[in-house]
GROMACS .gro file of C-alpha atoms in nm:
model
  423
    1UNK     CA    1   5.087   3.352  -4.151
    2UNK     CA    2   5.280   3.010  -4.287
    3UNK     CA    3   5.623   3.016  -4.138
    4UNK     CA    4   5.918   3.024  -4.303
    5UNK     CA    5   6.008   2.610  -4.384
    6UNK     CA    6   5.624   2.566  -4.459
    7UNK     CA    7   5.554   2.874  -4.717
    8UNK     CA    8   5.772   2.704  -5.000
    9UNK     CA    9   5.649   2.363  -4.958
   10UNK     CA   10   5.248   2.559  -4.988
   11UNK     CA   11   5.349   2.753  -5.309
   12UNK     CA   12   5.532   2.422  -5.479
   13UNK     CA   13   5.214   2.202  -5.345
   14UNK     CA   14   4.956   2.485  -5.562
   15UNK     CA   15   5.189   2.539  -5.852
   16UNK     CA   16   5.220   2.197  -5.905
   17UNK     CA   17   4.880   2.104  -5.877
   18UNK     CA   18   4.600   2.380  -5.869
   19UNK     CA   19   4.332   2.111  -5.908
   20UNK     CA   20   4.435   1.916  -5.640
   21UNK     CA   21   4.501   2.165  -5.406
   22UNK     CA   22   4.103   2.277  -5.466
   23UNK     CA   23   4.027   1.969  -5.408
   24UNK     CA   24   4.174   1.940  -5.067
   25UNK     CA   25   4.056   2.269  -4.968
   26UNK     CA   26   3.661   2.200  -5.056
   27UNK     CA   27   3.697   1.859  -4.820
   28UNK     CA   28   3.901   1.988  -4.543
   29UNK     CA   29   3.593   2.262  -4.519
   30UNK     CA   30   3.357   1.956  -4.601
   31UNK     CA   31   3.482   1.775  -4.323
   32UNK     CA   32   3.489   2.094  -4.074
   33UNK     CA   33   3.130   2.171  -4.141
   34UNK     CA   34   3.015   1.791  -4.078
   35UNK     CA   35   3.192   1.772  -3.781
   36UNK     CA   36   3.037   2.082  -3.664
   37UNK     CA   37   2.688   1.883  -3.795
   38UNK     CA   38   2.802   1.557  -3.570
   39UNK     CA   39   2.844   1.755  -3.254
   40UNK     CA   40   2.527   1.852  -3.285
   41UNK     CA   41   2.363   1.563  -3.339
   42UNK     CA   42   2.551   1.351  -3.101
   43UNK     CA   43   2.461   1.566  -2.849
   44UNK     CA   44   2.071   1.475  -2.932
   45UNK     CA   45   2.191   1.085  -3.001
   46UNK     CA   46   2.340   1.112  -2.615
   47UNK     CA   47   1.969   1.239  -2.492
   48UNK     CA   48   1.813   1.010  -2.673
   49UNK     CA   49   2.022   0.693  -2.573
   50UNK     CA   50   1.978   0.839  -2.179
   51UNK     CA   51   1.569   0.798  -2.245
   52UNK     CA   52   1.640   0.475  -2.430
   53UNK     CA   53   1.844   0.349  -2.214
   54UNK     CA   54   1.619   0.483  -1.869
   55UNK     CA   55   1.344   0.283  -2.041
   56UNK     CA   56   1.525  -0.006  -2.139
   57UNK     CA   57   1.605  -0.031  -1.748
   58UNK     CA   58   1.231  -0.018  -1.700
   59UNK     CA   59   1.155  -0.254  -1.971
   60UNK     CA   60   1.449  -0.532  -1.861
   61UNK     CA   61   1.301  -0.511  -1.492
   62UNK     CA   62   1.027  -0.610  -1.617
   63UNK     CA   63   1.159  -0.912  -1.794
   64UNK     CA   64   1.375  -1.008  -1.549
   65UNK     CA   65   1.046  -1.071  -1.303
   66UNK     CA   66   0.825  -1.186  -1.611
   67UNK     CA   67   1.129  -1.424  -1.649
   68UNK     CA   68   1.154  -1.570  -1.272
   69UNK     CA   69   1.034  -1.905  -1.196
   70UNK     CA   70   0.639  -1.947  -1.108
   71UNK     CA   71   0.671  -2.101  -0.785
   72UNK     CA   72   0.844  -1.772  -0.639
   73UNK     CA   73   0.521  -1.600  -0.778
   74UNK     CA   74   0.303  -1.896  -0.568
   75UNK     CA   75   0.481  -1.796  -0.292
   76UNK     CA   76   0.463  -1.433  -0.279
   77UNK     CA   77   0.085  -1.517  -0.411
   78UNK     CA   78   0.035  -1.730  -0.073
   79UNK     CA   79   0.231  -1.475   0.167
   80UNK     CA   80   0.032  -1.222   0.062
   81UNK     CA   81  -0.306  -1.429   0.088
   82UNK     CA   82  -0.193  -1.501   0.417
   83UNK     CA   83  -0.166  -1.119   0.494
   84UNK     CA   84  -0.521  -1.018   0.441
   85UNK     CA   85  -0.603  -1.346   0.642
   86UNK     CA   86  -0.436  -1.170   0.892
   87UNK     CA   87  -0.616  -0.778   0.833
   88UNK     CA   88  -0.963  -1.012   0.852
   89UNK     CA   89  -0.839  -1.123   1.169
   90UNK     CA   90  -0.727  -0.820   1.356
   91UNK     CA   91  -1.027  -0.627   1.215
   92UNK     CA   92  -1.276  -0.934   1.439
   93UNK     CA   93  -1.007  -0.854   1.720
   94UNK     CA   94  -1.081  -0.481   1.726
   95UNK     CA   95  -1.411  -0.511   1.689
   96UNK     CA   96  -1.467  -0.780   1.949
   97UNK     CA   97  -1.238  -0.561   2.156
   98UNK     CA   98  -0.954  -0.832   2.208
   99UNK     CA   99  -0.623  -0.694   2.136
  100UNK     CA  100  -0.537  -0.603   2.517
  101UNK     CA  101  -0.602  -0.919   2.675
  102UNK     CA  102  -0.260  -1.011   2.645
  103UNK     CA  103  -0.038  -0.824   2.865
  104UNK     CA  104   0.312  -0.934   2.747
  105UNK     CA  105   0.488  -1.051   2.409
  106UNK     CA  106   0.741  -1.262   2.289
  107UNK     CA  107   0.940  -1.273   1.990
  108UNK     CA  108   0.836  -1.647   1.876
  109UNK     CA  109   0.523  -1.642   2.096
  110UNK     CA  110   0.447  -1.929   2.384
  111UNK     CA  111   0.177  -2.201   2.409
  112UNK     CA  112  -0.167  -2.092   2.545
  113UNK     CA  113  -0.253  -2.193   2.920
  114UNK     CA  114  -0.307  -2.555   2.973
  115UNK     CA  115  -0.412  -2.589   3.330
  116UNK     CA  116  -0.662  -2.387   3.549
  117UNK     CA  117  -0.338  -2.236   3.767
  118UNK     CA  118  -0.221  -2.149   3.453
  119UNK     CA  119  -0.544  -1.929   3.306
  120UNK     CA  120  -0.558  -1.795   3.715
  121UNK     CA  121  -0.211  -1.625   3.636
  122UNK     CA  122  -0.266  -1.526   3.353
  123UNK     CA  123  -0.643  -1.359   3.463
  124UNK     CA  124  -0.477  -1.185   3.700
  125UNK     CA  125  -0.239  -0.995   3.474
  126UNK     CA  126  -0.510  -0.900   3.284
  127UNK     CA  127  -0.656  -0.776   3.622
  128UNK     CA  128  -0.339  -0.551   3.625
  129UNK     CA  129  -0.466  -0.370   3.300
  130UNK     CA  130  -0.677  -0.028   3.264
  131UNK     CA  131  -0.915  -0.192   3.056
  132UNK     CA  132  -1.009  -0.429   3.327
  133UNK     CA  133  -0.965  -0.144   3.537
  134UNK     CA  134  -1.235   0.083   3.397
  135UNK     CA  135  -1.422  -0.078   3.148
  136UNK     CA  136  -1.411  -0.523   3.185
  137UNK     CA  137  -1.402  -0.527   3.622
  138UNK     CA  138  -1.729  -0.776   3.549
  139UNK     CA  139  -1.555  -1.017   3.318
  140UNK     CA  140  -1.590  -1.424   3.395
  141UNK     CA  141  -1.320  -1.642   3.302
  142UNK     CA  142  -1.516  -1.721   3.007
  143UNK     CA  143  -1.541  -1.423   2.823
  144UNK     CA  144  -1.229  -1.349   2.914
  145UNK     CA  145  -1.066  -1.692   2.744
  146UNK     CA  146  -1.254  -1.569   2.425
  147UNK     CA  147  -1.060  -1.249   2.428
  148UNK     CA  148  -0.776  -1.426   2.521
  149UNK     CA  149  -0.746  -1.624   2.215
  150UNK     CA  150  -0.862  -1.440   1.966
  151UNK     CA  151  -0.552  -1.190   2.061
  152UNK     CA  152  -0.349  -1.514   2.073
  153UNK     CA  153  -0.480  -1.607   1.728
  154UNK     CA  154  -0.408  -1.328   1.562
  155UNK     CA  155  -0.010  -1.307   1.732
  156UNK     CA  156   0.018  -1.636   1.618
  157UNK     CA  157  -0.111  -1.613   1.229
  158UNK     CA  158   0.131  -1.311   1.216
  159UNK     CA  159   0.460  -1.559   1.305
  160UNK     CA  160   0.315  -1.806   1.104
  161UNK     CA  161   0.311  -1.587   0.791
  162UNK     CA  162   0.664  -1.485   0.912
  163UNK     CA  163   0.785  -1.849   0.888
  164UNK     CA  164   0.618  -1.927   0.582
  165UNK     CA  165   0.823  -1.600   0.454
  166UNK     CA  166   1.092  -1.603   0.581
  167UNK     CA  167   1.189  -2.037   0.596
  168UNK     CA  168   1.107  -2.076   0.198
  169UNK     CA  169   1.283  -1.701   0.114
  170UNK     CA  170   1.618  -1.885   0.297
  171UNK     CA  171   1.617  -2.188   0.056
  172UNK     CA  172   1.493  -2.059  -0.266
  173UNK     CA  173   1.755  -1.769  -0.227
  174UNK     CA  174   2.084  -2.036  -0.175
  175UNK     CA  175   1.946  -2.221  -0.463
  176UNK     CA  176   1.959  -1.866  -0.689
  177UNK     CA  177   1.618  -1.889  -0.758
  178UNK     CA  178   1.568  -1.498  -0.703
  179UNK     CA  179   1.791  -1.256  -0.972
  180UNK     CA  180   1.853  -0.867  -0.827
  181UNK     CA  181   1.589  -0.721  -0.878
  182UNK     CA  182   1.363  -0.975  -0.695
  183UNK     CA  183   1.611  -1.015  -0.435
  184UNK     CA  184   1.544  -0.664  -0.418
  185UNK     CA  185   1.175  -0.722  -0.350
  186UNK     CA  186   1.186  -1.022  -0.090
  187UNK     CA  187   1.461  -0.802   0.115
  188UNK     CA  188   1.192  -0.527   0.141
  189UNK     CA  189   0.906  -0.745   0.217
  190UNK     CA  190   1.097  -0.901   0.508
  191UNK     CA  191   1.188  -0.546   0.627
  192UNK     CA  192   0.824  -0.457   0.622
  193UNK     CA  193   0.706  -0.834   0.797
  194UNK     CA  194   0.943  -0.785   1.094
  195UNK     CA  195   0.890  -0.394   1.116
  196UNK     CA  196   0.477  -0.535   1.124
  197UNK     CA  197   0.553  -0.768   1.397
  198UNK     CA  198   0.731  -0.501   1.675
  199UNK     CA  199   0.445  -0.205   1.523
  200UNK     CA  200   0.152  -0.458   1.686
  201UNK     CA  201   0.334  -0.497   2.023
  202UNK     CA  202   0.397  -0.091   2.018
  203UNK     CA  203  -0.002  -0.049   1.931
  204UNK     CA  204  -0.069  -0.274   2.183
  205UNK     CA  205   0.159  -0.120   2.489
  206UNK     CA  206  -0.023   0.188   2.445
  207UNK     CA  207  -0.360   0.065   2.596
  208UNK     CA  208  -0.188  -0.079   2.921
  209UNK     CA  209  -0.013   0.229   3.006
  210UNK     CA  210  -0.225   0.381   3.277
  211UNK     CA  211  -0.096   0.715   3.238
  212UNK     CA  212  -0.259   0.728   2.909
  213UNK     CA  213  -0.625   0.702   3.091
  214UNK     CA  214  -0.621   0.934   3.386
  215UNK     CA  215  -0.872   1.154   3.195
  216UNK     CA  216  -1.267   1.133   3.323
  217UNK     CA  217  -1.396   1.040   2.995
  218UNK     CA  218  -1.075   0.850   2.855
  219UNK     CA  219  -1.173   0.480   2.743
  220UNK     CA  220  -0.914   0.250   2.758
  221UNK     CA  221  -0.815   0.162   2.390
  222UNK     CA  222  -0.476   0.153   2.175
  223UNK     CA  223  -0.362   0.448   2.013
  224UNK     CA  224  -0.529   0.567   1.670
  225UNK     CA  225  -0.235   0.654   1.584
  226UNK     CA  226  -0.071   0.333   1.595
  227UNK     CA  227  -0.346   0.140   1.500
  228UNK     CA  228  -0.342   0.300   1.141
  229UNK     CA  229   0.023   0.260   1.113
  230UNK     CA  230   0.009  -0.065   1.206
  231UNK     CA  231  -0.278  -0.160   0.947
  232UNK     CA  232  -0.127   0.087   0.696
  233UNK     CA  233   0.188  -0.148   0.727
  234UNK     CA  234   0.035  -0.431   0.686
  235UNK     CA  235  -0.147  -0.308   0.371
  236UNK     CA  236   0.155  -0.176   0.225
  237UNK     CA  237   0.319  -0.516   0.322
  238UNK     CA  238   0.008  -0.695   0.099
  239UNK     CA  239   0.069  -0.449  -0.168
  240UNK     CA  240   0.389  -0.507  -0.254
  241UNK     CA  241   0.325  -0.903  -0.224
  242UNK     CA  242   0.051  -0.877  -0.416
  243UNK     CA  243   0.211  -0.691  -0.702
  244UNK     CA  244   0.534  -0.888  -0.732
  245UNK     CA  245   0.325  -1.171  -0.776
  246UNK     CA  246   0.140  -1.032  -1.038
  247UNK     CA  247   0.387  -0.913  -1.250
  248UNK     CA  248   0.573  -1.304  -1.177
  249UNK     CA  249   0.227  -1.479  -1.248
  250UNK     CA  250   0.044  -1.305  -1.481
  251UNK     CA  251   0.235  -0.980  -1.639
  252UNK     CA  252   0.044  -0.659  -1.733
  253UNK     CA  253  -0.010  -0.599  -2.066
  254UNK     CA  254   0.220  -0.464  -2.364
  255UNK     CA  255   0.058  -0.186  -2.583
  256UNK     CA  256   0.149  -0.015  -2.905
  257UNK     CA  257   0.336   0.294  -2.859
  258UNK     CA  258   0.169   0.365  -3.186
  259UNK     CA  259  -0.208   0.343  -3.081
  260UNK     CA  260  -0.145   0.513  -2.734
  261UNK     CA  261  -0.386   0.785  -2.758
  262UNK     CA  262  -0.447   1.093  -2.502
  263UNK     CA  263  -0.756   0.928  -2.382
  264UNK     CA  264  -0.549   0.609  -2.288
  265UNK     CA  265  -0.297   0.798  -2.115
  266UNK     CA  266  -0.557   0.993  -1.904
  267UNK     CA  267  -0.698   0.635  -1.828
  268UNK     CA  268  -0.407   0.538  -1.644
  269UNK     CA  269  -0.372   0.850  -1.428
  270UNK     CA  270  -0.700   0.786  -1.348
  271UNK     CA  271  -0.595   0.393  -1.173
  272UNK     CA  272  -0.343   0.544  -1.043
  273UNK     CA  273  -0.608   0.794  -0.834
  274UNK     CA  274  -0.821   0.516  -0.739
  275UNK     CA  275  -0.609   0.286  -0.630
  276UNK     CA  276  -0.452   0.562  -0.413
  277UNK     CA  277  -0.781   0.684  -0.315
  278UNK     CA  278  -0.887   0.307  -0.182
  279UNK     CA  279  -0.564   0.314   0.025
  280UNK     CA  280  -0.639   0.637   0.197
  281UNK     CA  281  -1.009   0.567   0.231
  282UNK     CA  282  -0.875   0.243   0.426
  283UNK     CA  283  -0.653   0.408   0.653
  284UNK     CA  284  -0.949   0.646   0.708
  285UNK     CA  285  -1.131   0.356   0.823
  286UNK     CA  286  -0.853   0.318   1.095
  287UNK     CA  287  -0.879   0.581   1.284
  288UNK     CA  288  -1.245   0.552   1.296
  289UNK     CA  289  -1.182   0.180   1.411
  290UNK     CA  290  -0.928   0.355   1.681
  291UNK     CA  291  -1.189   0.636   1.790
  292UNK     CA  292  -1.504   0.421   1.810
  293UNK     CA  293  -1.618   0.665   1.560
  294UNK     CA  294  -1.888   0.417   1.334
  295UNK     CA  295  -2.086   0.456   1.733
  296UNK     CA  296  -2.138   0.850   1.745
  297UNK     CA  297  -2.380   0.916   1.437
  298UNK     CA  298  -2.595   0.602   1.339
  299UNK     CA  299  -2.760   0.778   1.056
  300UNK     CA  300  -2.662   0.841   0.662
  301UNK     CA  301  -2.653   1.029   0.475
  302UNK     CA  302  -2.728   1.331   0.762
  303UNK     CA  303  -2.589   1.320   1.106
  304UNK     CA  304  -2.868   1.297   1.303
  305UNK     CA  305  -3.059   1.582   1.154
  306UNK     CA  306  -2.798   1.812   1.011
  307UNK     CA  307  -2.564   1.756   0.665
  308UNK     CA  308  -2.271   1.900   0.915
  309UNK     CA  309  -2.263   1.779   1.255
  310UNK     CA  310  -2.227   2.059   1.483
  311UNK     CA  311  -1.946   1.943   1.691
  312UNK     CA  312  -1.705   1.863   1.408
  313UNK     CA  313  -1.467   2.170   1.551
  314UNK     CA  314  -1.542   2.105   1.892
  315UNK     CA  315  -1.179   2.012   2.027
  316UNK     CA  316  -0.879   2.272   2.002
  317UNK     CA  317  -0.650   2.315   1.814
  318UNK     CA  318  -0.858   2.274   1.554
  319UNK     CA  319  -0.606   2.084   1.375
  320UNK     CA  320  -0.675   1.779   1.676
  321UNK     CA  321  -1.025   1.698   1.504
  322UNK     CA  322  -0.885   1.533   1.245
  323UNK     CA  323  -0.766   1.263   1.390
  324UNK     CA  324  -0.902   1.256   1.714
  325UNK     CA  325  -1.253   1.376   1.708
  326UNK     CA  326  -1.471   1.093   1.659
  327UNK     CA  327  -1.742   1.270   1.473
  328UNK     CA  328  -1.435   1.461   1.237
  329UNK     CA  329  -1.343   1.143   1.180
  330UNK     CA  330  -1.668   0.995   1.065
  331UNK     CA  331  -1.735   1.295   0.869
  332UNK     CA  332  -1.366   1.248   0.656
  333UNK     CA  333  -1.444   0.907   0.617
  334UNK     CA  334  -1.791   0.956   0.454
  335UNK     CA  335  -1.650   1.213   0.248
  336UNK     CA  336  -1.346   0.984   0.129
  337UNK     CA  337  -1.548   0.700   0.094
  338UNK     CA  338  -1.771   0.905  -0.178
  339UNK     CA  339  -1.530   1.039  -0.326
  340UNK     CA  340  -1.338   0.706  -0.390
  341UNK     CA  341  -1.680   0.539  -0.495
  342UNK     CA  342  -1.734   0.821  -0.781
  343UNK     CA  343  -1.361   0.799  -0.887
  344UNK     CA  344  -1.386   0.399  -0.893
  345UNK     CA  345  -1.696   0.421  -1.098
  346UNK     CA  346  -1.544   0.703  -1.367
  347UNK     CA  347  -1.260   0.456  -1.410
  348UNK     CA  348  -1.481   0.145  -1.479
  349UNK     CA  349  -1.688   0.362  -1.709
  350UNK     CA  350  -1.406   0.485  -1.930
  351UNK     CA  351  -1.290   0.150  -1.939
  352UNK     CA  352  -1.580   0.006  -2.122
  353UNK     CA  353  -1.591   0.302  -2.386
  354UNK     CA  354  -1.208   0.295  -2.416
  355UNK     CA  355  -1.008   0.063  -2.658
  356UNK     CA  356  -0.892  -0.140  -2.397
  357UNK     CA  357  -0.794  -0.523  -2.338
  358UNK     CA  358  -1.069  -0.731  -2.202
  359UNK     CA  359  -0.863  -0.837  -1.922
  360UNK     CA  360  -0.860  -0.417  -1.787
  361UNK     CA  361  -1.247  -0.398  -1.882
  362UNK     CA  362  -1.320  -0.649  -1.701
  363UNK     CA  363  -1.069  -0.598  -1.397
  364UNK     CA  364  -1.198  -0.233  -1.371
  365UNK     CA  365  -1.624  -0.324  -1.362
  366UNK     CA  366  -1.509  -0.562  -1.054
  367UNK     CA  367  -1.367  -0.258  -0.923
  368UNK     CA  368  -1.671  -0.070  -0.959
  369UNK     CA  369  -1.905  -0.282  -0.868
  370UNK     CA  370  -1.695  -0.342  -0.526
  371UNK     CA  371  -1.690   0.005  -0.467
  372UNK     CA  372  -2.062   0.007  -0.438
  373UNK     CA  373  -2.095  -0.294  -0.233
  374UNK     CA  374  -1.809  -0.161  -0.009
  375UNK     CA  375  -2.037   0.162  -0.003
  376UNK     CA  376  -2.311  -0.022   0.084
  377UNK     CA  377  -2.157  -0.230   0.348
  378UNK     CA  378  -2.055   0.105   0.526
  379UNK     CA  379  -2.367   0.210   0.527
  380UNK     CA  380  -2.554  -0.077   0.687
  381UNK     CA  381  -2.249  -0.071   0.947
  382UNK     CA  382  -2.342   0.292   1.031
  383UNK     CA  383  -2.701   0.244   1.050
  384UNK     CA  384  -2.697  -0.120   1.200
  385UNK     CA  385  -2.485  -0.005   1.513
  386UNK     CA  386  -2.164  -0.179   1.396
  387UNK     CA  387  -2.262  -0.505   1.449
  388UNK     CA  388  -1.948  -0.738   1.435
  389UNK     CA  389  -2.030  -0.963   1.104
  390UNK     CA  390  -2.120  -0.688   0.906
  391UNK     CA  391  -1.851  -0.439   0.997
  392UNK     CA  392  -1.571  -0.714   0.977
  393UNK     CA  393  -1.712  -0.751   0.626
  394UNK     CA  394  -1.679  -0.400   0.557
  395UNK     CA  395  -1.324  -0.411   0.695
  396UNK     CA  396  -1.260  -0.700   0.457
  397UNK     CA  397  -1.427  -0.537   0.135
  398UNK     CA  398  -1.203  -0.203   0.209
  399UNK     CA  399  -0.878  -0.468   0.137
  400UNK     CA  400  -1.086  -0.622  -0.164
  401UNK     CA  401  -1.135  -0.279  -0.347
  402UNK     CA  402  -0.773  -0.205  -0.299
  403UNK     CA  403  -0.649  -0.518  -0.422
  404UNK     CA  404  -0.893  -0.492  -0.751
  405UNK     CA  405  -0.786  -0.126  -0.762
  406UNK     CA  406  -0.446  -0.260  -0.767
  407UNK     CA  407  -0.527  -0.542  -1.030
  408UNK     CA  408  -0.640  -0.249  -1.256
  409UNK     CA  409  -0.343  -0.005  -1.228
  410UNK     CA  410  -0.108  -0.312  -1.268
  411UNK     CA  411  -0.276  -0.459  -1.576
  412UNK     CA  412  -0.273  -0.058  -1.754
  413UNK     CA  413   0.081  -0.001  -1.581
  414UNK     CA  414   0.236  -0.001  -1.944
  415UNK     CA  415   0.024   0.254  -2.115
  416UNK     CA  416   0.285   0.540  -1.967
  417UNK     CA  417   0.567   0.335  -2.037
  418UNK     CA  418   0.425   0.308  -2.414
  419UNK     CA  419   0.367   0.684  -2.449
  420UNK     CA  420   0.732   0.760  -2.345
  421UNK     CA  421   0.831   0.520  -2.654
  422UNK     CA  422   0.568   0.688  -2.877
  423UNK     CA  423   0.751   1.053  -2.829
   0.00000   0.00000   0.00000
């Protein structure tokens, strides 16, 4: 209904112009329909400038560390160098059975004994422990100096790394050599280095408790426990190194949202499961360091005679096996380490048949071909009776297959990037 004032002012506006008046009316409903037609498709322009702009995020991260200057990649490059000089040398440490000579810690560490007095006290501490207690009560000062330092070695390459981090990180941050997001990344590689540092004295405090050995068949040893997190830490400390310097020094590769195809997709869920697979398989290998496990079934590929040992349920609950029956743990590690060798091995084979870059080919047959020799290193390990050389080796290679792992899932890290564009 027009109202009163407005009904003469309508019937004057359509006698005097009937054309005109049509004319209105067919682009007032014009406009009404194609606003109705721009709601709708602004609400799919929002979506699609959310996605755009959630990839665009990813994408300018990426720049922003492709754009930062080289010698913060050397650095991170060198730290993390330094790291697995540091997993070589507390793998010799475990396996030369070192890590609880020293009976006390200090933040910045202390000089090593310079006088005979001085290597008396500090014998006699070690006197104080359970492993001299019930396992080293024959040790000469000799052996016992060997221990010694290679404990005090390894403390002391740890705060070495952390001032090589931490002095350089100080300087190159006041000059505003890092932007946010790699600010970002040196804040949580410091978090990890110092959380590394107070994890090894809290591994090592829990093989001089005495209350932890009061069993008749208890060895004195550092938790399994804390020995993987404190490896696991120091991994994940290397990885994240490792990576940053990667994408600083050498940046992974752009593809053609165009020439993604399904098969290059499925390639990169397939780094993705070896290089977590090589991670776990490592950790693995720390409990069995932990447990003494490589010393309870020197045979391959059957334990002793049988395909499954027959006290891999001995303990209860049966849960406890896992992680702290050493012939469980054996077992899990065999069976990880397979199953990481036959998923490394896939992955290098569809890289060759794949359309790939050269640079992933060839980054994935190292991978491969490590796997085996890793393989093969555990094996001659097992059978050899764990001598040190060879197992430190093995200990080393699990570190080298991660890091080529890593090389390949960094290097293909853009192929699901690329397939979100290509939707």
């Amino acid at each position: 209904m027009l109202s009163r004032l407005a009904r003469p002012c309508f019937q004057q506006a359509v006698q005097s112009s009937p054309r005109n008046f049509l004319n209105n009316a067919k682009t007032w409903m014009a406009s009404k329909g194609q606003s109705t037609i721009a709601a709708g498709a602004g609400a799919a322009v929002k979506e699609g400038v959310a996605v755009a702009a959630k990839e665009a995020g990813a994408v300018a991260s990426k720049d922003s560390m492709a754009s930062t200057s080289r010698v913060v990649g050397w650095w991170m490059a060198g730290c993390a160098g330094m790291c697995v000089g540091a997993v070589v040398l507390g793998g010799v440490t475990r396996l030369t059975e070192s890590g609880l000579s020293m009976t006390d810690w200090a933040l910045l560490g202390r000089p090593p004994p310079r006088t005979q007095e001085e290597w008396d006290e500090e014998f006699e501490k070690y006197k104080l422990s359970p492993e001299f207690k019930w396992k080293n009560f024959d040790i000469t000062m000799n052996e016992f100096k060997f221990i010694w330092y290679m404990e005090y070695g390894h403390r002391m390459w740890g705060r070495t790394i952390g001032a090589v981090f931490f002095l350089p990180a100080g300087v190159m941050w006041a000059r505003g050599m890092f932007n946010s997001a790699v600010k970002k990344r040196v804040v949580l590689a410091g978090s990890l280095l110092m959380f590394q540092g107070l994890l090894g004295w809290y591994m090592v405090k829990s093989g001089l408790d005495h209350e932890n050995f009061l069993g008749p068949s208890d060895v004195p040893r550092v938790s399994q426990y804390r020995l993987a997190a404190h490896l696991s830490s120091a991994v994940v400390l290397y990885s994240v190194l490792f990576w940053n310097a990667k994408s600083i020094l050498k940046p992974a590769i752009e593809f053609d949202p165009a020439k993604i195809t399904p098969q290059l997709a499925k390639f990169r869920k397939w780094t993705v499961s070896s290089k977590a697979l090589a991670f776990f398989t490592l950790v693995s290998g720390a409990f069995v360091a932990g447990l003494d496990a490589g010393l309870v079934y020197n045979s391959f590929p059957k334990f002793a005679d049988r395909w499954i040992p027959e006290d891999i349920l001995q303990q209860t609950p049966v849960l406890r096996n896992i992680t702290e029956n050493p012939t469980t743990v054996q077992f899990n590690h065999r069976i990880l380490g397979t199953t990481t060798l036959a998923v490394l091995s896939a992955t290098a084979f569809q890289a060759q048949r794949l359309p790939l870059p050269q640079r992933i080919k060839t980054a994935a047959l190292l991978m491969g071909c490590m796997g085996w020799m890793q393989v093969a290193l555990g094996v001659s390990t097992l059978l050899l009776y764990v001598p040190v050389p060879v197992a430190a080796a093995h200990q080393s290679g699990a570190l080298a297959t991660l890091s080529l792992a890593m090389w390949v899932s960094h290097e293909s890290r853009h192929l699901k990037l690329a397939k979100k564009l290509a939707k």
